[in-house]
CSV table of C-alpha atoms and ligand atoms in Angstrom, one decimal:
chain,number,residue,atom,x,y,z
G,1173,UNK,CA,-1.2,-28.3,84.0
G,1174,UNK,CA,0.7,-30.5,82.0
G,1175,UNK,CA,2.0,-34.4,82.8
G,1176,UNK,CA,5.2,-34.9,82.9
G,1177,UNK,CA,6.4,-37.8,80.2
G,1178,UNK,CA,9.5,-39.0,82.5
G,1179,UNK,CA,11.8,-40.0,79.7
G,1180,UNK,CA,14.0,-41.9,82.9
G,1181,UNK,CA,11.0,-44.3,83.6
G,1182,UNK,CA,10.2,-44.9,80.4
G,1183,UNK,CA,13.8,-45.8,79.3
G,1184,UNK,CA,14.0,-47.9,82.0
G,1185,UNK,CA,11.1,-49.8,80.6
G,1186,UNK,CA,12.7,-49.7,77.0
G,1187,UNK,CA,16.5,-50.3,78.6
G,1188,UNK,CA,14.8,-53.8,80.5
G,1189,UNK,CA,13.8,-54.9,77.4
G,1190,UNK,CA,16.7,-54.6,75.7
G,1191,UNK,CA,18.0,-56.0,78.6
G,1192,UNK,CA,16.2,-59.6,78.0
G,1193,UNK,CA,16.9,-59.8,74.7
G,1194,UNK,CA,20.7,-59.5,75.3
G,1195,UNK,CA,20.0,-62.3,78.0
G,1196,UNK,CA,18.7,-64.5,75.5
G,1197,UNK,CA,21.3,-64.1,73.3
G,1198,UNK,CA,24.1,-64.6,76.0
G,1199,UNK,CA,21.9,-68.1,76.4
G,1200,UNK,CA,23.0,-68.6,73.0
G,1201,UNK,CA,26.2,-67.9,73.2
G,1202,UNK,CA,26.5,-65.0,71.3
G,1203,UNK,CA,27.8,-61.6,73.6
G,1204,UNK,CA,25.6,-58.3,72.1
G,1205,UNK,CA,28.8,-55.8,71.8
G,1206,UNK,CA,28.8,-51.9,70.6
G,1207,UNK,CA,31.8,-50.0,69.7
G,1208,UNK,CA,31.4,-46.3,69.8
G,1209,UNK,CA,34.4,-43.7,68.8
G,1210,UNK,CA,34.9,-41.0,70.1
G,1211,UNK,CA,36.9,-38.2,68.3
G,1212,UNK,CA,38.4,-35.3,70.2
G,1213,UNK,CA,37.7,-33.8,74.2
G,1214,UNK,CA,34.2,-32.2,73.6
G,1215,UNK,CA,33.1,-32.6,77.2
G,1216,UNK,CA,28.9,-32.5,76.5
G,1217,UNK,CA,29.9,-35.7,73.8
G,1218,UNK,CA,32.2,-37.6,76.5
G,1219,UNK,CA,29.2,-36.9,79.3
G,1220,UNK,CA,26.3,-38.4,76.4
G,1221,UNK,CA,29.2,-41.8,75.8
G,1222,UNK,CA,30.0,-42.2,79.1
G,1223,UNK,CA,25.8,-42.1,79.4
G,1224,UNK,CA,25.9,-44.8,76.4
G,1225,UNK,CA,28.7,-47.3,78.4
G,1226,UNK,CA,27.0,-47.3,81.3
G,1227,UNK,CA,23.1,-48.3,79.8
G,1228,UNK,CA,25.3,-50.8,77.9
G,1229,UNK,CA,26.5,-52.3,81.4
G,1230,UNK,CA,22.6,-52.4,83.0
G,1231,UNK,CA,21.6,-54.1,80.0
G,1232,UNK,CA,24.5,-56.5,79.5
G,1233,UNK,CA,25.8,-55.4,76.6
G,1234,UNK,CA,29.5,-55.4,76.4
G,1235,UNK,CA,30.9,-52.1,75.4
G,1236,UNK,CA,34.1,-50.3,74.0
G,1237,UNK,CA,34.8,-46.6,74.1
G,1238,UNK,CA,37.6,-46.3,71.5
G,1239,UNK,CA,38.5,-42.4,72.3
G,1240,UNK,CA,40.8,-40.9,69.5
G,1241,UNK,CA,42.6,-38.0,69.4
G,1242,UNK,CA,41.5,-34.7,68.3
G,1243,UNK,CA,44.2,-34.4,65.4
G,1244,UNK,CA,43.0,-38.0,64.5
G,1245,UNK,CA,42.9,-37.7,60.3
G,1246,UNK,CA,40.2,-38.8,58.4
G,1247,UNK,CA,41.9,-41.8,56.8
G,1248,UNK,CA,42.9,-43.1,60.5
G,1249,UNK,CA,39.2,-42.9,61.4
G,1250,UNK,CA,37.6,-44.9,58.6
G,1251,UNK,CA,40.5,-47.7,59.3
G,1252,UNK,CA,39.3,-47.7,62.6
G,1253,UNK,CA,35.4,-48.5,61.3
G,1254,UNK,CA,36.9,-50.7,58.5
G,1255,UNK,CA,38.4,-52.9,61.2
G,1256,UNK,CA,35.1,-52.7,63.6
G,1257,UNK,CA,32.9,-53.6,60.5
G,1258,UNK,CA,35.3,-56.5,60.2
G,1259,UNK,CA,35.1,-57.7,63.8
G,1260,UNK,CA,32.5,-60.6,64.4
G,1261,UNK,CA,32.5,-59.8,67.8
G,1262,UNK,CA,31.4,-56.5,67.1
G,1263,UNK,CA,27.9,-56.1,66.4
G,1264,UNK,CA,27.4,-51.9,66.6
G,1265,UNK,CA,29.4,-49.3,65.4
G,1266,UNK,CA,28.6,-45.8,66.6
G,1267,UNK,CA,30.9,-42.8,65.9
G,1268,UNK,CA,29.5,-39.5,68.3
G,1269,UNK,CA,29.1,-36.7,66.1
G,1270,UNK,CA,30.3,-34.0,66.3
G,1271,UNK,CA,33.6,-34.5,64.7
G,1272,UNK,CA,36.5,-32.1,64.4
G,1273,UNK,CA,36.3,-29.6,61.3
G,1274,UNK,CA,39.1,-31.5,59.5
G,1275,UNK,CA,37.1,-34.6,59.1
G,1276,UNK,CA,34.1,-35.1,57.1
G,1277,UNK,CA,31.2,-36.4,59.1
G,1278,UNK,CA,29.2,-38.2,55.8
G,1279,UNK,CA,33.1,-39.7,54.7
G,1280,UNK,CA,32.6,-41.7,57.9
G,1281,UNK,CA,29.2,-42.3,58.3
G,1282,UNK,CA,29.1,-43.8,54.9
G,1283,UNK,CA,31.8,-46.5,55.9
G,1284,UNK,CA,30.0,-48.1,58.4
G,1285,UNK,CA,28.3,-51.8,57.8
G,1286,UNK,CA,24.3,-51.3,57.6
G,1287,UNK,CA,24.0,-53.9,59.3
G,1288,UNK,CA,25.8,-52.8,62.5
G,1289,UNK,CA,24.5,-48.9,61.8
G,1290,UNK,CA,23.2,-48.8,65.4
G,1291,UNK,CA,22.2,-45.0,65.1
G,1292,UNK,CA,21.1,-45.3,61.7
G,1293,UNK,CA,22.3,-42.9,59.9
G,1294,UNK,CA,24.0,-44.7,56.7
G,1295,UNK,CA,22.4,-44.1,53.4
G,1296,UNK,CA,21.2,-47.6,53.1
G,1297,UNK,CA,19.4,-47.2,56.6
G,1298,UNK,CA,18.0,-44.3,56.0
G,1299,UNK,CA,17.0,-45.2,52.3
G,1300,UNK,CA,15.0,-48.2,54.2
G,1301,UNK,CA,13.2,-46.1,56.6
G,1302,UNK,CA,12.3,-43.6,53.9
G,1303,UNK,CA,10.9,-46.9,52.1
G,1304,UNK,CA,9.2,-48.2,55.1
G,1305,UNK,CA,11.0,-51.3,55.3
G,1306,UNK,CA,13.1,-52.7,58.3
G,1307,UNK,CA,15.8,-51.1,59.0
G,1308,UNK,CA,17.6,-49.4,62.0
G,1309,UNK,CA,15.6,-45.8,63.0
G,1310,UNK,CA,17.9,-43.1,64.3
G,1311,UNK,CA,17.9,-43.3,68.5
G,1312,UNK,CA,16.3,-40.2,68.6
G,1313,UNK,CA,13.1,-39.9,66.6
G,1314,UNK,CA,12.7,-43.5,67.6
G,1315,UNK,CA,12.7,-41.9,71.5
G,1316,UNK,CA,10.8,-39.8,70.6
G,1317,UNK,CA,8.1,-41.4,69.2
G,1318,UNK,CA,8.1,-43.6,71.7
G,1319,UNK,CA,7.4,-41.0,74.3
G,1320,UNK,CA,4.5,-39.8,72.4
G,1321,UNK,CA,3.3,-43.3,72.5
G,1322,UNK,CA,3.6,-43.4,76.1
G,1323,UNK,CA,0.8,-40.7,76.2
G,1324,UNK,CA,-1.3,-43.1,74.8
G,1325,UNK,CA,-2.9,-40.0,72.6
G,1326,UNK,CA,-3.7,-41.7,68.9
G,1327,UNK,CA,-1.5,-40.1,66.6
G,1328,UNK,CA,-3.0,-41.0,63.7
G,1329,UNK,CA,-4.8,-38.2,62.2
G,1330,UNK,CA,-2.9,-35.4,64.1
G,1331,UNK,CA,-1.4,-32.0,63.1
G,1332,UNK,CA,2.1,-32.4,63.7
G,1333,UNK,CA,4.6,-29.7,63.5
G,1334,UNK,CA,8.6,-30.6,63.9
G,1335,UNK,CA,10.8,-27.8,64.2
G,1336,UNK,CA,14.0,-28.6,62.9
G,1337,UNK,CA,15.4,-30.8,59.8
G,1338,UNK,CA,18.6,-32.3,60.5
G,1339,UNK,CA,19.7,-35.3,59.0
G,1340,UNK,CA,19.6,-36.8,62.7
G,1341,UNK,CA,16.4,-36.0,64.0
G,1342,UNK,CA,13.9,-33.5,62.0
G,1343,UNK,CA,13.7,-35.3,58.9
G,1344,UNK,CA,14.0,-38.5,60.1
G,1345,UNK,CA,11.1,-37.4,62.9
G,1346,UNK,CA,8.8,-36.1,60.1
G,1347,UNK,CA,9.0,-39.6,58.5
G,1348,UNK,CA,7.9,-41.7,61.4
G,1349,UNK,CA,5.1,-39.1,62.3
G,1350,UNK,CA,4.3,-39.6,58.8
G,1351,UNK,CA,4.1,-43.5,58.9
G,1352,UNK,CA,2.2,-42.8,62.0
G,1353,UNK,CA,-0.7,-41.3,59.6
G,1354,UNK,CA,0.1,-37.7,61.3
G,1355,UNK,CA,-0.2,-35.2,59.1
G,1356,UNK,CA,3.4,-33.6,59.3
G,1357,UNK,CA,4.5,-29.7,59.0
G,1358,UNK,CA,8.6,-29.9,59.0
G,1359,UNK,CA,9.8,-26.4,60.0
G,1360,UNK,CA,12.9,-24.5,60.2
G,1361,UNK,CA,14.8,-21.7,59.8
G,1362,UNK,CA,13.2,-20.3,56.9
G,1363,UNK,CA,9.4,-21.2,57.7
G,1364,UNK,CA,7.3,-18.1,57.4
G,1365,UNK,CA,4.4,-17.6,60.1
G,1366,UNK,CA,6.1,-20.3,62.3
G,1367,UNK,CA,4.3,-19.0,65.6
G,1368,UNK,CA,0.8,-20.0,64.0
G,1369,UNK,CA,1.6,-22.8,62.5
G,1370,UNK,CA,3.2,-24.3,66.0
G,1371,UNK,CA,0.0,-23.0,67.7
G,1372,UNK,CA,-2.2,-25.1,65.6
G,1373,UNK,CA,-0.2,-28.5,66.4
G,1374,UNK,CA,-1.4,-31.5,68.1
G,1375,UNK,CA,2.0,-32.7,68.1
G,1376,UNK,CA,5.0,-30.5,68.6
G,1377,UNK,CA,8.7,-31.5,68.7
G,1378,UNK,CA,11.2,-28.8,69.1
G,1379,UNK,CA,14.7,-30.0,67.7
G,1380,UNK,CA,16.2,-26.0,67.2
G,1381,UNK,CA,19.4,-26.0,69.8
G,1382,UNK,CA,17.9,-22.5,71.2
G,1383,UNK,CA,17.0,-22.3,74.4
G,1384,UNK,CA,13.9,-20.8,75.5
G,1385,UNK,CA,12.8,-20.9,71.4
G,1386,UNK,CA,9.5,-22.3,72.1
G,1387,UNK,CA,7.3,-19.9,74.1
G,1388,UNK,CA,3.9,-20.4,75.5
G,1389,UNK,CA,1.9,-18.8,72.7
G,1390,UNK,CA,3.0,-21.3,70.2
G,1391,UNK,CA,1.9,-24.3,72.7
G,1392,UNK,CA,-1.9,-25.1,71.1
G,1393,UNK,CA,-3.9,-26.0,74.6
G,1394,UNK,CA,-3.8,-29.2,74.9
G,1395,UNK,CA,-1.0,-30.3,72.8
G,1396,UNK,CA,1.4,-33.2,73.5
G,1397,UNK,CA,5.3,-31.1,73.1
G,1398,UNK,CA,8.2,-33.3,73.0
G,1399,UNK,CA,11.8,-31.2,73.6
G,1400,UNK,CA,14.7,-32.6,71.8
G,1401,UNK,CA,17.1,-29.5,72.5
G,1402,UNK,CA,20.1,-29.7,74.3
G,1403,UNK,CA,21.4,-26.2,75.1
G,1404,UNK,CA,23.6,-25.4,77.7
G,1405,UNK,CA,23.7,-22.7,79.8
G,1406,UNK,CA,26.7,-19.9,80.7
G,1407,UNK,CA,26.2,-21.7,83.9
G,1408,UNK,CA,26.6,-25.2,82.5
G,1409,UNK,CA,23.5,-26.3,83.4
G,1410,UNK,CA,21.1,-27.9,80.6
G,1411,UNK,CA,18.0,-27.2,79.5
G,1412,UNK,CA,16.2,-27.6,76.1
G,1413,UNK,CA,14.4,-25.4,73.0
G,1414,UNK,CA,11.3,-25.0,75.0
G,1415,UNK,CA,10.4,-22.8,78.1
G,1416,UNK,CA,9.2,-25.7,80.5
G,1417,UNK,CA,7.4,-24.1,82.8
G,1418,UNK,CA,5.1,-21.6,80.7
G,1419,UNK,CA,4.6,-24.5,78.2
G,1420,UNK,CA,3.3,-26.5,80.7
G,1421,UNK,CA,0.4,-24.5,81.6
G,1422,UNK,CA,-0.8,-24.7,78.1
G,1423,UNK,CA,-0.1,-28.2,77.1
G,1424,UNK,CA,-1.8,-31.4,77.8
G,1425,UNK,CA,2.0,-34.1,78.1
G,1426,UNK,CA,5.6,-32.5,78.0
G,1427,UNK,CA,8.6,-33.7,78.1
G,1428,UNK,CA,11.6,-32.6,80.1
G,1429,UNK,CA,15.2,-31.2,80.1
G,1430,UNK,CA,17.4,-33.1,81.5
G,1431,UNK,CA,15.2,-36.4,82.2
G,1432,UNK,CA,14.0,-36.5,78.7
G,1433,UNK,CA,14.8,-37.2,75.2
G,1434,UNK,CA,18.4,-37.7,75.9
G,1435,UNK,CA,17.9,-40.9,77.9
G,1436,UNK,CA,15.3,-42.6,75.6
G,1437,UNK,CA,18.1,-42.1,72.7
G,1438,UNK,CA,20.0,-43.8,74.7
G,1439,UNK,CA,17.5,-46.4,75.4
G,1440,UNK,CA,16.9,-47.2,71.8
G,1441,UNK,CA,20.5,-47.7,71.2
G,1442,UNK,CA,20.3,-50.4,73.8
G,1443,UNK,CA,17.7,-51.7,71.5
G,1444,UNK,CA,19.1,-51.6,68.2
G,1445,UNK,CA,22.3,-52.9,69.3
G,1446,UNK,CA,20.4,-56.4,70.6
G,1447,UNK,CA,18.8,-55.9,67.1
G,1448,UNK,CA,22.0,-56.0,65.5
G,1449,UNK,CA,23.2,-58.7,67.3
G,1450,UNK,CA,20.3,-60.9,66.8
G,1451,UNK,CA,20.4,-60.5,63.4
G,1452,UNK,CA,24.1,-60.9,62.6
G,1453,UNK,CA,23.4,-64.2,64.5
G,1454,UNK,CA,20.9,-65.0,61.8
G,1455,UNK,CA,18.2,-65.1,64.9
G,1456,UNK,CA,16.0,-62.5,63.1
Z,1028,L34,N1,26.5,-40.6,66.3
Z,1028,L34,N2,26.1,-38.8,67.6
Z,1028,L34,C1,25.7,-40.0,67.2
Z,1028,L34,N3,24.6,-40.6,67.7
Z,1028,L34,C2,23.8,-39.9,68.6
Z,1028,L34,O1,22.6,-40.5,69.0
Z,1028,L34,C3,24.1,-38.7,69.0
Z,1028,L34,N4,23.4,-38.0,70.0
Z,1028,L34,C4,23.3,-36.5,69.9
Z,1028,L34,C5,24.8,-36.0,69.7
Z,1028,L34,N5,25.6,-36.8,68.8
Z,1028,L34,C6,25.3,-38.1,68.5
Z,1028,L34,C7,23.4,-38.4,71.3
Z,1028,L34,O2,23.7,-39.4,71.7
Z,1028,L34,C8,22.7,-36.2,71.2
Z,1028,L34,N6,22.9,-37.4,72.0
Z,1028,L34,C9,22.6,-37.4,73.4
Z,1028,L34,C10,22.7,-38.6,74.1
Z,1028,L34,C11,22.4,-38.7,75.5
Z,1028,L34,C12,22.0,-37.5,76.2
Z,1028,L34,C13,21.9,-36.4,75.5
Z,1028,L34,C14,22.2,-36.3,74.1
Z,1028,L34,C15,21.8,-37.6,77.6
Z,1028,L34,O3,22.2,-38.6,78.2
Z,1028,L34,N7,21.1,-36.6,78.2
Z,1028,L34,C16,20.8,-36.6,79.6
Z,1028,L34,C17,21.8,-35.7,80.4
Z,1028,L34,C18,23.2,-35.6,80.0
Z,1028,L34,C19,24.0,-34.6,80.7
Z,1028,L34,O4,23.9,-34.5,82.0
Z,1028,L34,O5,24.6,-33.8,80.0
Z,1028,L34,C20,19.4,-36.0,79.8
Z,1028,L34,O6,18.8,-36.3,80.8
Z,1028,L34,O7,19.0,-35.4,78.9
C-alpha cells in the first residue's frame, strides 16, 4: 500500500517559510505584494485565485485580485500589466490562464517584468531555467519536485517518465528532473508503447487532464507517482489523471486529488513572491 504524500502538510511547511521571509522583509520595511488578473467568470480559475488570496493572507503577503471582464481586449490587458510592472509596490504579477479565445495568452505573458514573473513563465525565465541559472521555476513543477523530495527517495539516477509537455508543467517538469540527474522520458500524445514505458518508471508524473488516464498496469511496483491533473467530474467533484486507489496498491508514495499538487503550486507562489520581493529590494 502506498503512502500518501499530503500535499496540505507539506505546503504548510513550504507556506511557513514563505511566511518568515515575508516577516523579515515587513522588519524592513518593505510589504511582499502580488497582483494576480483574472480574466473572465471561469469558476475552477476563480476557486484556484480565491485559493492564491487566501495563502497570500496566512503568509502575510498583501494581495490584489484585479478581476476583468470577459470581453476585456487584449490591448486593455497588457495596459493593465504595463501599469503593475510599473508599480514599486508591486512585486508579482500573475495573470490565471486560461484566457478568453480573443486574447493571446503568449502577447501577455511576454509583457510581464522577469523580475516580478512569479509563475515563471516569461521567455527570459524560462530561458534561465533551461540554462540552469537563477531564475523563477513555474509553481508547479517546483511543487512537484518538492513532493518527490519529501519522499526522501534519491532521485538522481532514476527512470523518470512525465506525461504531458505543456509549456506550464511537462516541459518545464522534464528539466528539473533532468537537473535532478533523473534520466527523463517526456511523453504525450503521440508517444508509441506509452503503457511500457510508464511501467518501467521510477518516477511518474501524470500532467494529461484525463481522468482515470493512468491505470494500475502502468504503475512500476514500487514507483513514487505524482498526479498533476485536475479533471472535473459531471458531478463537479475533482479528481486527477490517475486512478488513486488501484495505483496505490502498486506504488511505493502517491500523491492525491484534491490535497495534492494544487496546494504546493500554490505554496511556491508564496515563495517566489517573497523572492521577488527580496530581490527587487536589492536583499538577494
Ligand atoms: N498563470 N495560471 C497561471 N499560473 C498557474 O499556476 C496556474 N495554475 C493552473 C491553472 N492556471 C494557472 C494554477 O494555479 C492550475 N492551478 C491550480 C492552483 C490551485 C489549485 C489547483 C490548480 C488548488 O488549489 N487545488 C486544490 C483544490 C481546488 C478546488 O477545490 O477546486 C487541490 O486540493 O487540489
Amino acid at each position: 500500500m502506498a503512502q500518501r504524500i499530503d500535499g496540505k502538510v507539506l505546503a504548510a511547511r513550504y507556506k511557513a517559510e514563505a511566511a518568515s521571509g515575508a516577516a523579515a522583509l515587513q522588519k524592513q520595511g518593505i510589504a511582499p505584494r502580488l497582483a494576480v488578473i483574472i480574466v473572465g467568470e471561469n469558476p475552477a480559475s476563480k476557486t484556484y485565485v480565491a485559493g492564491k488570496a487566501r495563502d497570500c493572507a496566512e503568509c502575510g503577503i498583501l494581495s490584489d485580485v484585479i478581476e476583468l471582464p470577459e470581453q476585456t481586449g487584449e490591448q486593455a490587458l497588457l495596459e493593465r500589466v504595463a501599469a503593475l510592472n510599473a508599480d514599486d509596490a508591486v512585486h508579482g504579477v500573475l495573470v490565471q490562464l486560461p484566457l478568453p479565445a480573443h486574447i493571446q495568452e503568449s502577447h501577455v505573458i511576454h509583457a510581464i517584468a522577469p523580475e516580478k514573473d512569479v509563475d515563471g513563465f516569461t521567455p527570459i525565465n524560462v530561458g534561465r531555467m533551461v540554462l540552469g541559472e537563477e531564475c523563477f521555476l513555474p509553481c508547479t513543477p517546483a511543487g512537484c519536485l518538492a513532493m518527490l523530495q519529501s519522499t526522501g527517495v534519491p532521485i538522481a539516477g532514476k527512470d523518470a517518465v512525465v506525461i504531458g509537455r505543456s509549456n506550464i508543467v511537462g516541459k518545464p517538469m522534464a528539466l528539473l528532473l533532468t537537473a535532478q540527474n533523473a534520466t527523463v522520458t517526456l511523453c504525450h500524445s503521440r508517444t508509441e508503447n506509452l503503457r511500457e514505458k510508464c511501467a518501467a518508471a521510477n518516477i511518474l508524473i501524470a500532467a494529461v487532464g484525463k481522468a482515470g488516464f493512468v491505470t494500475a498496469d502502468m504503475v512500476k511496483p514500487g514507483a513514487i507517482v505524482i498526479d498533476v491533473g485536475i479533471n472535473r467530474g459531471a458531478d463537479g467533484r475533482l479528481c486527477g489523471d490517475v486512478d488513486f486507489a488501484a495505483a496505490s496498491e502498486k506504488a511505493a508514495f502517491i500523491s492525491p486529488v484534491p490535497g495534492g499538487v494544487g496546494l504546493m503550486t500554490r505554496a511556491m507562489l508564496m515563495q517566489n513572491t517573497v523572492k521577488a520581493a527580496r530581490l527587487q529590494s536589492g536583499l538577494l
